[in-house]
Amino acid sequence: MLENVPTEISPRREPDASTIAVDATPSLQTATSAGRLAGAAGIVTASVVLSRFLGFLREWTVAHQVGSNATTDAYYAAFTLPDFLNYLLAGASLSVIFIPVFTKYLAAGEEDEGWHVFSTVITFMTILLILAVAAGEIFAPHLVNITTPGFRSAEKAQVIFYTRLMLPAQICFVLGSILQAVQYAKHQFLVPSLALVIYNSFIVIGGWTLARHVGMTGFALGVLTGAILGNLLLQIYGARRAGARFRPRLNLGHPGFTLFLKLAVPIMLALSLTFTDNWIIRWFGSYLHAASITWLQYAKILMQVPLTSLGQAVGVVSFPILSRLYSEGKLDELDRTLSAALKGMLAMMVPVSALLVAQSEPLIYLVFSHTRLRGPDFHATGVALALFALGMFAWAGQYLLSRGFFAIHNSWTPAVIGTAVTLASLPVYRYLVHRHGYWGLALASSIGITAFMLVLFVVLNRVTKSRTVRSNVVFFFKIAAASTVAAYATWLVDHRLEAHFPWRSMTGAFVVLVIGSSVGLAITLLLARLLRIQEVNAQLNRLTMMVQRRLSRARRPEPAVSA
């Protein structure tokens, strides 16, 4: 999938998405790419699962120590200004932006020049960050009036305090993203993957040990400490381990730095829904009933556990490979690899999205039973989770499709599309929040992100003249049909169980979830086989063969021991 491709991409048999790689008779280079993806996927998936678990534990600790009230709303709202600064400097995307720049020099055998560009980018961003954070600290009261206009004076004062405390963490996040990029480009995934693990761990530690004494300030202190240790100091070690060479430079006229700006500026200027969704929710949420922002935060973080553990891990490990394939001119292989990654992601995320919609409320009771949340909190968070889950596959899809654009050095197109979709979505947020309150925001979020993913898919395929469009669309409708039927059956089973079973407890909810999920998974696999969804069937066949091998080993008689 490439922009301005000089040659036509020849049609090939599509690969099995379960390998997220290439066809059954790949070249040596393709096999190497597949091997890299498989190895990296294991590291990244394990660390992402752990970090997402800790991310959930972070929110659970807030619910356990404080509950849901105006103070927790103020704490979550305080992330808006730091997040905006991070977005304004393309902090969350800097690793994605810098990888194509750096791999361009690696592919050309000019690694020393790559480190020269790395030094210039680090120096430039450090100066910019110090100035931006200082301005944010000074003007925080005025900016908070804009980000959360609906809060009362006491709540705004809390937002200002938490904002000033957490704002310096953005220096660590932005510089850490660049340090992670050079590690990804060198195919070193372990240290970058630990950043979120450490970050979330210290938020949990800060909340658990300090909340009883200083309230939500304990969590805010954990944010700052975790960012310094996990996102900055650890990443400095990882970059040095990858061979990084840094000297303070400001060679702003270097072609590599110019390319970096060319890729970064569109993201800095754009207003993509992937970043603005939380801001919009907090802005409208400041006018709603106390705890509305907290309910939406709890629901969204639960939705993100499977999203980042399964869906986004594919994008993380695929992107460096896609960038290198483009730099090496292997356009056909890039097209097939991206298509296989997309199918693999959908094969995981669509069924999970459907099951999460069907079982949202029992899941909330399972994870939040032993906290300060009460009946109305459980119901409100469950409704929000179901509506967020509707768009979960789209969150994962846009993550991968955006990286398809970035891999071919085209960051303007997703930036323009993201801004357009965001502006078009604002009336939807406004209408739904006025009609339905907090859960209208969750529904608007899913509608907006689904629209963004679909537009990205259509435009990317038109730009690249991809030969894989039809098979990708057919695959999506097949897996969506199977997942919808399975989710409805799961809901019926859960509904019957809930009528005769005390499920509003941790144990009861667990039983309902296990039985319902087992039914849903079995129906999904059965329909996948009937619909001949090759990617799901391939995974099922591998699992069957693995179980058979283990059973045969278990049944194999022990060799006789001679006297």
XYZ file of C-alpha atoms in Angstrom:
563
model
C 0.000 0.000 0.000
C 2.031 2.912 -1.229
C 1.682 6.502 -2.256
C 2.984 7.483 -5.711
C 4.081 3.939 -6.454
C 6.186 3.883 -9.641
C 5.183 0.378 -10.570
C 1.968 -1.581 -10.334
C 1.608 -3.935 -7.406
C 1.198 -7.380 -8.859
C -1.616 -9.559 -7.553
C -0.574 -12.314 -5.209
C -2.342 -14.948 -3.188
C -3.121 -13.364 0.166
C -1.294 -14.612 3.233
C -2.714 -16.122 6.362
C -3.279 -13.224 8.725
C -2.428 -15.377 11.707
C 1.201 -15.091 10.719
C 0.852 -11.325 10.148
C 3.406 -11.743 7.451
C 3.562 -13.201 3.976
C 2.412 -16.031 1.722
C 3.265 -19.694 2.014
C 6.293 -19.543 -0.269
C 8.030 -16.359 0.799
C 11.426 -15.098 -0.167
C 14.222 -15.262 2.348
C 13.745 -11.580 3.135
C 10.013 -12.085 3.658
C 10.641 -15.010 5.978
C 13.019 -12.830 7.935
C 10.327 -10.139 8.250
C 7.833 -12.728 9.463
C 10.317 -14.045 11.996
C 10.995 -10.559 13.289
C 7.285 -9.883 13.615
C 6.663 -13.152 15.441
C 9.495 -12.638 17.920
C 8.726 -8.978 18.502
C 5.005 -9.698 18.820
C 5.675 -12.050 21.710
C 7.681 -9.437 23.619
C 5.343 -6.558 22.880
C 2.153 -8.539 23.527
C 3.404 -9.777 26.905
C 4.468 -6.302 28.026
C 1.305 -4.668 26.674
C -0.896 -7.205 28.472
C 1.012 -6.522 31.690
C 0.904 -2.745 31.271
C -2.814 -2.851 30.422
C -3.464 -4.978 33.498
C -1.580 -2.400 35.549
C -3.537 0.346 33.761
C -6.749 -1.318 34.868
C -5.306 -1.810 38.373
C -4.541 1.924 38.381
C -8.219 2.773 37.829
C -9.322 0.022 40.207
C -7.130 1.568 42.895
C -8.842 4.930 42.344
C -12.228 3.208 42.673
C -11.072 1.300 45.759
C -9.441 4.225 47.558
C -11.731 7.096 46.523
C -14.703 5.812 44.467
C -16.400 8.114 41.948
C -17.152 11.721 42.815
C -16.326 15.324 41.938
C -12.706 14.910 43.137
C -12.036 11.983 40.815
C -13.636 13.967 37.996
C -11.177 16.815 38.723
C -8.223 14.413 38.722
C -9.128 12.926 35.340
C -9.918 16.366 33.912
C -6.423 17.508 34.964
C -4.940 15.272 32.276
C -6.480 17.417 29.532
C -3.833 20.167 29.446
C -0.829 17.778 29.708
C -2.399 15.601 27.022
C -2.915 18.660 24.815
C 0.737 19.669 25.199
C 1.796 16.132 24.352
C -0.447 16.195 21.303
C 0.694 19.668 20.238
C 4.292 18.409 20.164
C 3.229 15.115 18.522
C 4.595 13.340 21.606
C 2.454 10.226 21.297
C 3.391 9.896 17.621
C 7.084 10.838 17.729
C 8.225 7.218 17.782
C 6.067 6.566 14.712
C 7.349 9.724 13.009
C 11.046 9.191 13.729
C 11.220 5.497 12.749
C 10.911 6.142 8.963
C 13.474 8.949 9.234
C 16.004 6.822 11.095
C 15.442 3.617 9.092
C 16.036 5.580 5.897
C 19.646 6.113 6.985
C 20.003 2.562 8.304
C 18.819 1.115 4.979
C 21.298 3.327 3.107
C 24.191 2.233 5.341
C 24.530 5.750 6.800
C 23.981 5.032 10.487
C 26.310 7.823 11.668
C 24.174 10.332 9.793
C 21.091 8.832 11.437
C 22.554 9.507 14.875
C 23.336 13.064 13.777
C 19.642 13.597 13.008
C 18.714 11.891 16.292
C 20.872 14.375 18.238
C 19.337 17.345 16.450
C 15.785 16.153 17.108
C 16.480 15.480 20.809
C 18.102 18.901 21.296
C 15.343 20.762 19.465
C 12.516 18.978 21.292
C 14.159 19.479 24.714
C 14.288 23.260 24.228
C 10.721 23.321 22.948
C 9.456 21.209 25.849
C 11.026 23.345 28.553
C 9.445 26.479 27.105
C 6.026 24.818 26.639
C 5.892 23.308 30.147
C 6.908 26.643 31.704
C 4.112 28.406 29.796
C 1.610 25.739 30.875
C 2.542 26.131 34.546
C 2.127 29.921 34.365
C -1.146 30.018 32.448
C -2.774 26.896 33.945
C -5.677 28.786 35.625
C -6.715 30.419 32.369
C -6.343 27.228 30.357
C -8.373 25.159 32.845
C -11.276 27.598 32.409
C -11.257 26.602 28.741
C -10.812 22.832 29.141
C -13.422 22.313 31.900
C -15.810 25.278 31.778
C -18.650 23.466 33.540
C -16.850 22.809 36.850
C -17.492 24.855 39.967
C -14.706 26.993 41.497
C -13.599 24.345 44.027
C -13.326 21.666 41.349
C -11.418 24.023 39.035
C -8.930 24.739 41.827
C -8.301 21.008 42.164
C -7.861 20.644 38.394
C -5.286 23.478 38.380
C -3.288 21.888 41.216
C -3.209 18.417 39.657
C -2.428 19.880 36.233
C 0.623 21.777 37.489
C 1.862 18.704 39.323
C 1.601 16.364 36.321
C 2.570 18.726 33.489
C 6.390 18.184 33.722
C 5.826 14.485 33.009
C 5.304 15.451 29.360
C 9.038 16.145 29.017
C 9.646 12.494 29.851
C 6.920 11.208 27.505
C 8.017 13.222 24.462
C 11.758 12.582 24.759
C 11.030 8.962 25.675
C 9.109 8.487 22.423
C 12.184 9.440 20.379
C 14.407 7.183 22.473
C 11.930 4.336 21.944
C 11.927 4.954 18.181
C 15.633 4.196 17.759
C 15.193 1.005 19.777
C 12.276 -0.101 17.590
C 14.306 0.688 14.472
C 17.072 -1.558 15.838
C 14.450 -4.272 16.501
C 14.864 -3.991 20.274
C 11.386 -4.077 21.803
C 11.866 -5.125 25.423
C 12.996 -1.871 27.079
C 10.478 0.360 25.222
C 7.728 -2.069 26.167
C 8.528 -1.657 29.864
C 7.844 2.102 29.862
C 4.108 1.798 30.479
C 4.616 -1.053 32.929
C 6.761 1.126 35.177
C 4.595 4.213 34.642
C 1.375 2.448 35.673
C 3.100 0.638 38.540
C 4.141 3.882 40.206
C 0.665 5.395 39.832
C -0.738 2.346 41.626
C 1.965 2.558 44.310
C 1.410 6.293 44.773
C -2.347 5.871 45.076
C -2.220 2.848 47.322
C 0.314 4.291 49.778
C -0.543 8.003 49.744
C -4.262 8.344 48.900
C -5.366 7.822 52.490
C -3.146 10.750 53.514
C -3.252 13.194 50.575
C -6.159 11.898 48.459
C -5.815 12.042 44.679
C -2.478 13.888 45.023
C -0.923 10.482 45.687
C -1.956 9.337 42.219
C -0.670 12.563 40.637
C 2.732 12.089 42.322
C 2.785 8.541 40.953
C 2.193 9.920 37.443
C 5.268 12.173 37.671
C 7.515 9.537 39.269
C 6.513 6.800 36.830
C 7.119 9.068 33.849
C 10.618 10.017 35.025
C 11.692 6.440 35.732
C 9.893 4.480 33.001
C 9.586 6.871 30.089
C 12.846 8.786 30.419
C 15.615 7.206 32.498
C 14.905 3.625 31.415
C 14.638 4.684 27.769
C 17.991 6.501 27.972
C 19.482 3.174 29.078
C 17.691 1.315 26.280
C 18.831 3.765 23.599
C 22.448 3.530 24.792
C 22.128 -0.252 24.701
C 20.930 0.056 21.078
C 24.091 2.011 20.246
C 22.679 5.535 20.417
C 25.215 8.313 20.023
C 24.125 11.752 21.205
C 25.795 15.147 21.106
C 23.859 18.413 21.541
C 23.209 19.709 18.010
C 20.883 22.174 16.319
C 21.516 21.433 12.660
C 18.010 22.527 11.677
C 18.879 22.578 7.974
C 19.800 18.889 7.808
C 17.673 16.928 5.276
C 16.846 14.339 7.951
C 15.519 16.972 10.322
C 13.561 18.521 7.469
C 11.966 15.128 6.784
C 11.195 14.793 10.506
C 9.375 18.153 10.473
C 7.584 17.221 7.258
C 6.138 14.167 9.006
C 5.573 15.813 12.413
C 3.950 19.122 11.477
C 0.743 17.605 10.046
C 0.210 15.661 13.257
C 0.940 18.742 15.376
C -1.588 20.824 13.445
C -4.269 18.165 13.067
C -7.122 17.455 15.485
C -7.513 13.707 15.096
C -10.312 12.070 17.062
C -7.828 9.563 18.484
C -6.461 12.404 20.606
C -9.404 14.782 20.952
C -11.981 12.190 22.022
C -10.949 12.381 25.695
C -10.853 16.187 25.577
C -14.335 16.366 24.104
C -15.685 13.900 26.667
C -14.169 15.880 29.559
C -15.390 19.207 28.180
C -19.002 18.064 27.867
C -18.668 15.928 31.001
C -17.826 18.983 33.114
C -21.463 20.075 32.648
C -22.933 16.696 33.639
C -23.764 15.012 36.925
C -20.799 14.561 39.296
C -18.925 11.298 38.605
C -19.933 11.215 34.908
C -16.327 11.733 33.755
C -15.184 9.020 36.170
C -17.749 6.485 34.904
C -16.625 7.108 31.337
C -12.959 6.849 32.355
C -13.465 3.504 34.122
C -15.366 2.123 31.126
C -12.843 3.341 28.584
C -9.840 1.946 30.448
C -11.556 -1.460 30.599
C -12.194 -1.277 26.856
C -8.518 -0.462 26.308
C -7.271 -3.609 28.045
C -8.095 -5.973 25.155
C -7.647 -3.142 22.635
C -4.002 -2.485 23.401
C -3.171 -6.046 24.425
C -4.394 -7.570 21.160
C -5.096 -4.909 18.555
C -2.444 -2.241 18.977
C 0.352 -4.760 19.571
C -0.006 -5.727 15.899
C 0.551 -2.120 14.854
C 3.560 -1.651 17.140
C 5.502 -4.623 15.818
C 4.403 -4.223 12.194
C 5.346 -0.582 11.737
C 9.174 -0.868 11.809
C 8.954 -3.733 9.299
C 6.631 -1.760 7.010
C 8.935 1.275 7.162
C 11.992 -0.780 6.255
C 10.177 -2.536 3.398
C 9.237 0.853 1.955
C 12.787 2.170 2.356
C 14.086 -0.937 0.553
C 11.527 -0.575 -2.255
C 9.806 -3.904 -1.522
C 6.375 -2.571 -2.310
C 4.560 -5.813 -3.063
C 5.729 -7.384 0.176
C 4.695 -4.299 2.121
C 1.186 -4.421 0.637
C 0.708 -8.065 1.528
C 2.174 -7.676 5.010
C -0.118 -4.753 5.839
C -3.172 -6.599 4.538
C -2.318 -9.681 6.586
C -1.780 -7.564 9.702
C -5.183 -5.909 9.209
C -6.945 -9.256 8.894
C -5.129 -10.636 11.910
C -6.163 -7.632 13.973
C -9.820 -7.854 12.886
C -9.893 -11.593 13.569
C -9.063 -10.819 17.196
C -10.823 -7.532 17.840
C -14.254 -7.955 16.217
C -15.238 -11.042 18.268
C -13.877 -9.484 21.453
C -15.795 -6.251 20.758
C -19.031 -8.170 20.292
C -18.617 -10.268 23.447
C -17.752 -7.180 25.486
C -20.977 -5.485 24.359
C -22.977 -8.545 25.414
C -21.319 -8.941 28.817
C -20.435 -5.421 29.896
C -22.387 -5.244 33.157
C -21.295 -8.627 34.606
C -17.719 -7.604 33.797
C -18.124 -4.367 35.754
C -19.418 -6.301 38.762
C -16.501 -8.716 38.485
C -13.760 -6.088 38.492
C -15.249 -3.384 40.743
C -17.130 -5.404 43.377
C -14.682 -4.742 46.222
C -14.422 -0.974 45.745
C -16.267 2.145 46.873
C -18.556 2.003 43.816
C -22.264 1.407 44.408
C -25.264 0.183 42.366
C -25.768 3.293 40.193
C -22.018 3.430 39.523
C -22.000 -0.200 38.336
C -24.929 0.330 35.995
C -23.639 3.603 34.554
C -20.138 2.225 33.956
C -21.560 -0.950 32.378
C -23.685 0.999 29.901
C -20.716 3.185 28.975
C -18.496 0.117 28.506
C -20.977 -1.541 26.133
C -21.160 1.591 23.985
C -17.382 2.124 23.953
C -16.925 -1.547 22.996
C -18.977 -1.009 19.823
C -16.048 0.950 18.427
C -13.182 -1.085 19.870
C -12.309 -2.809 16.579
C -12.241 0.620 14.901
C -9.760 1.972 17.453
C -7.414 -0.903 16.618
C -8.059 -0.574 12.876
C -7.275 3.144 12.649
C -4.089 2.539 14.654
C -2.787 0.136 12.022
C -4.102 2.018 8.969
C -2.534 5.284 10.142
C 0.789 3.503 10.320
C 0.269 2.372 6.761
C 0.339 6.052 5.788
C 3.277 6.854 8.074
C 5.329 3.963 6.682
C 5.173 5.533 3.217
C 6.143 8.958 4.590
C 2.638 10.395 4.238
C 1.429 11.976 7.454
C -0.655 14.774 5.897
C -3.452 12.530 4.655
C -4.377 10.911 8.022
C -3.972 14.317 9.695
C -6.425 15.986 7.313
C -8.855 13.068 7.524
C -8.633 13.044 11.323
C -9.331 16.760 11.585
C -12.261 16.555 9.178
C -13.831 13.618 11.021
C -13.363 15.353 14.382
C -15.081 18.531 13.201
C -17.890 16.520 11.624
C -18.316 14.535 14.863
C -18.747 17.531 17.183
C -22.474 17.960 16.359
C -22.916 14.238 17.044
C -21.334 14.563 20.506
C -23.421 17.650 21.237
C -26.685 16.073 20.101
C -26.171 12.770 21.905
C -24.974 14.289 25.191
C -28.002 16.591 25.265
C -30.343 13.666 24.547
C -28.722 10.916 26.622
C -26.208 12.455 29.033
C -23.005 10.578 29.839
C -23.762 7.509 27.711
C -24.451 9.697 24.704
C -20.759 10.666 24.857
C -19.712 7.000 24.794
C -21.941 6.313 21.786
C -20.670 9.417 19.955
C -17.098 8.282 20.583
C -17.720 4.910 18.922
C -19.551 6.475 15.967
C -16.745 8.958 15.395
C -13.861 6.489 15.581
C -15.645 4.014 13.288
C -16.143 6.761 10.701
C -12.453 7.687 10.985
C -11.321 4.097 10.427
C -13.581 3.613 7.403
C -12.405 6.817 5.723
C -8.760 5.895 6.366
C -9.333 2.458 4.825
C -11.010 3.837 1.696
C -8.456 6.604 1.097
C -5.408 4.418 1.793
C -6.554 1.810 -0.672
C -7.338 4.413 -3.343
C -3.974 6.116 -2.898
C -2.045 2.869 -3.113
C -4.227 1.032 -5.658
C -4.081 -1.988 -3.376
C -5.135 -5.373 -4.760
C -6.347 -6.605 -1.358
C -9.444 -4.415 -0.877
C -12.119 -6.932 -1.808
C -10.732 -9.756 0.311
C -10.348 -7.423 3.312
C -13.965 -6.234 3.025
C -15.331 -9.767 2.611
C -13.271 -10.908 5.568
C -14.643 -8.109 7.762
C -18.283 -8.869 6.950
C -17.775 -12.567 7.606
C -16.140 -12.083 10.986
C -18.669 -9.377 11.915
C -21.600 -11.658 11.069
C -20.162 -14.543 13.084
C -19.403 -12.267 16.038
C -22.861 -10.648 16.050
C -24.652 -13.997 16.169
C -22.292 -15.218 18.888
C -22.778 -12.037 20.938
C -26.576 -12.327 20.745
C -26.411 -15.952 21.890
C -24.098 -14.923 24.726
C -26.531 -12.205 25.807
C -29.410 -14.714 25.852
C -27.409 -17.142 27.998
C -26.365 -14.382 30.396
C -29.945 -13.080 30.594
C -31.229 -16.539 31.542
C -28.493 -17.000 34.143
C -29.041 -13.555 35.660
C -32.741 -14.344 36.155
C -31.953 -17.390 38.338
C -28.508 -16.631 39.727
C -27.139 -14.040 42.225
C -24.711 -12.483 39.753
C -24.204 -9.039 41.329
C -21.073 -10.150 43.154
C -17.533 -11.025 42.124
C -18.134 -14.787 42.252
C -21.548 -14.683 40.584
C -20.371 -12.351 37.830
C -17.365 -14.603 37.196
C -19.590 -17.654 36.717
C -21.872 -15.776 34.320
C -18.889 -14.460 32.329
C -17.227 -17.870 32.026
C -20.378 -19.642 30.857
C -21.461 -16.851 28.501
C -17.988 -16.345 27.009
C -17.558 -20.080 26.450
C -20.830 -20.214 24.525
C -19.921 -17.119 22.519
C -16.429 -18.362 21.670
C -17.706 -21.776 20.615
C -20.336 -20.246 18.315
C -17.786 -17.826 16.841
C -15.406 -20.679 15.990
C -18.226 -22.813 14.582
C -19.487 -20.009 12.343
C -15.933 -19.156 11.292
C -15.531 -22.719 10.064
C -18.902 -22.669 8.293
C -18.129 -19.310 6.675
C -14.639 -20.510 5.755
C -12.806 -17.691 7.490
C -9.317 -18.974 6.789
C -7.492 -16.788 9.318
C -9.593 -18.019 12.268
C -9.565 -21.600 11.044
C -5.787 -21.553 10.720
C -5.417 -20.493 14.336
C -7.928 -23.134 15.431
C -6.081 -25.837 13.489
C -2.795 -24.853 15.094
C -4.379 -24.981 18.546
C -5.887 -28.401 17.793
C -2.547 -29.780 16.593
C -0.786 -28.426 19.675
C -3.325 -30.084 21.991
C -3.059 -33.372 20.066
C 0.738 -33.342 20.324
C 0.598 -32.774 24.062
C -2.000 -35.512 24.521
C 0.099 -37.960 22.501
C 3.140 -37.164 24.631
C 1.111 -37.665 27.788
C -0.119 -41.079 26.559
C 3.334 -42.220 25.412
C 4.523 -45.039 27.728
C 7.590 -44.395 29.826
C 10.710 -46.255 28.618
C 11.567 -49.313 30.650
C 14.420 -48.852 33.083
C 16.924 -51.684 32.991
C 18.051 -53.158 36.230
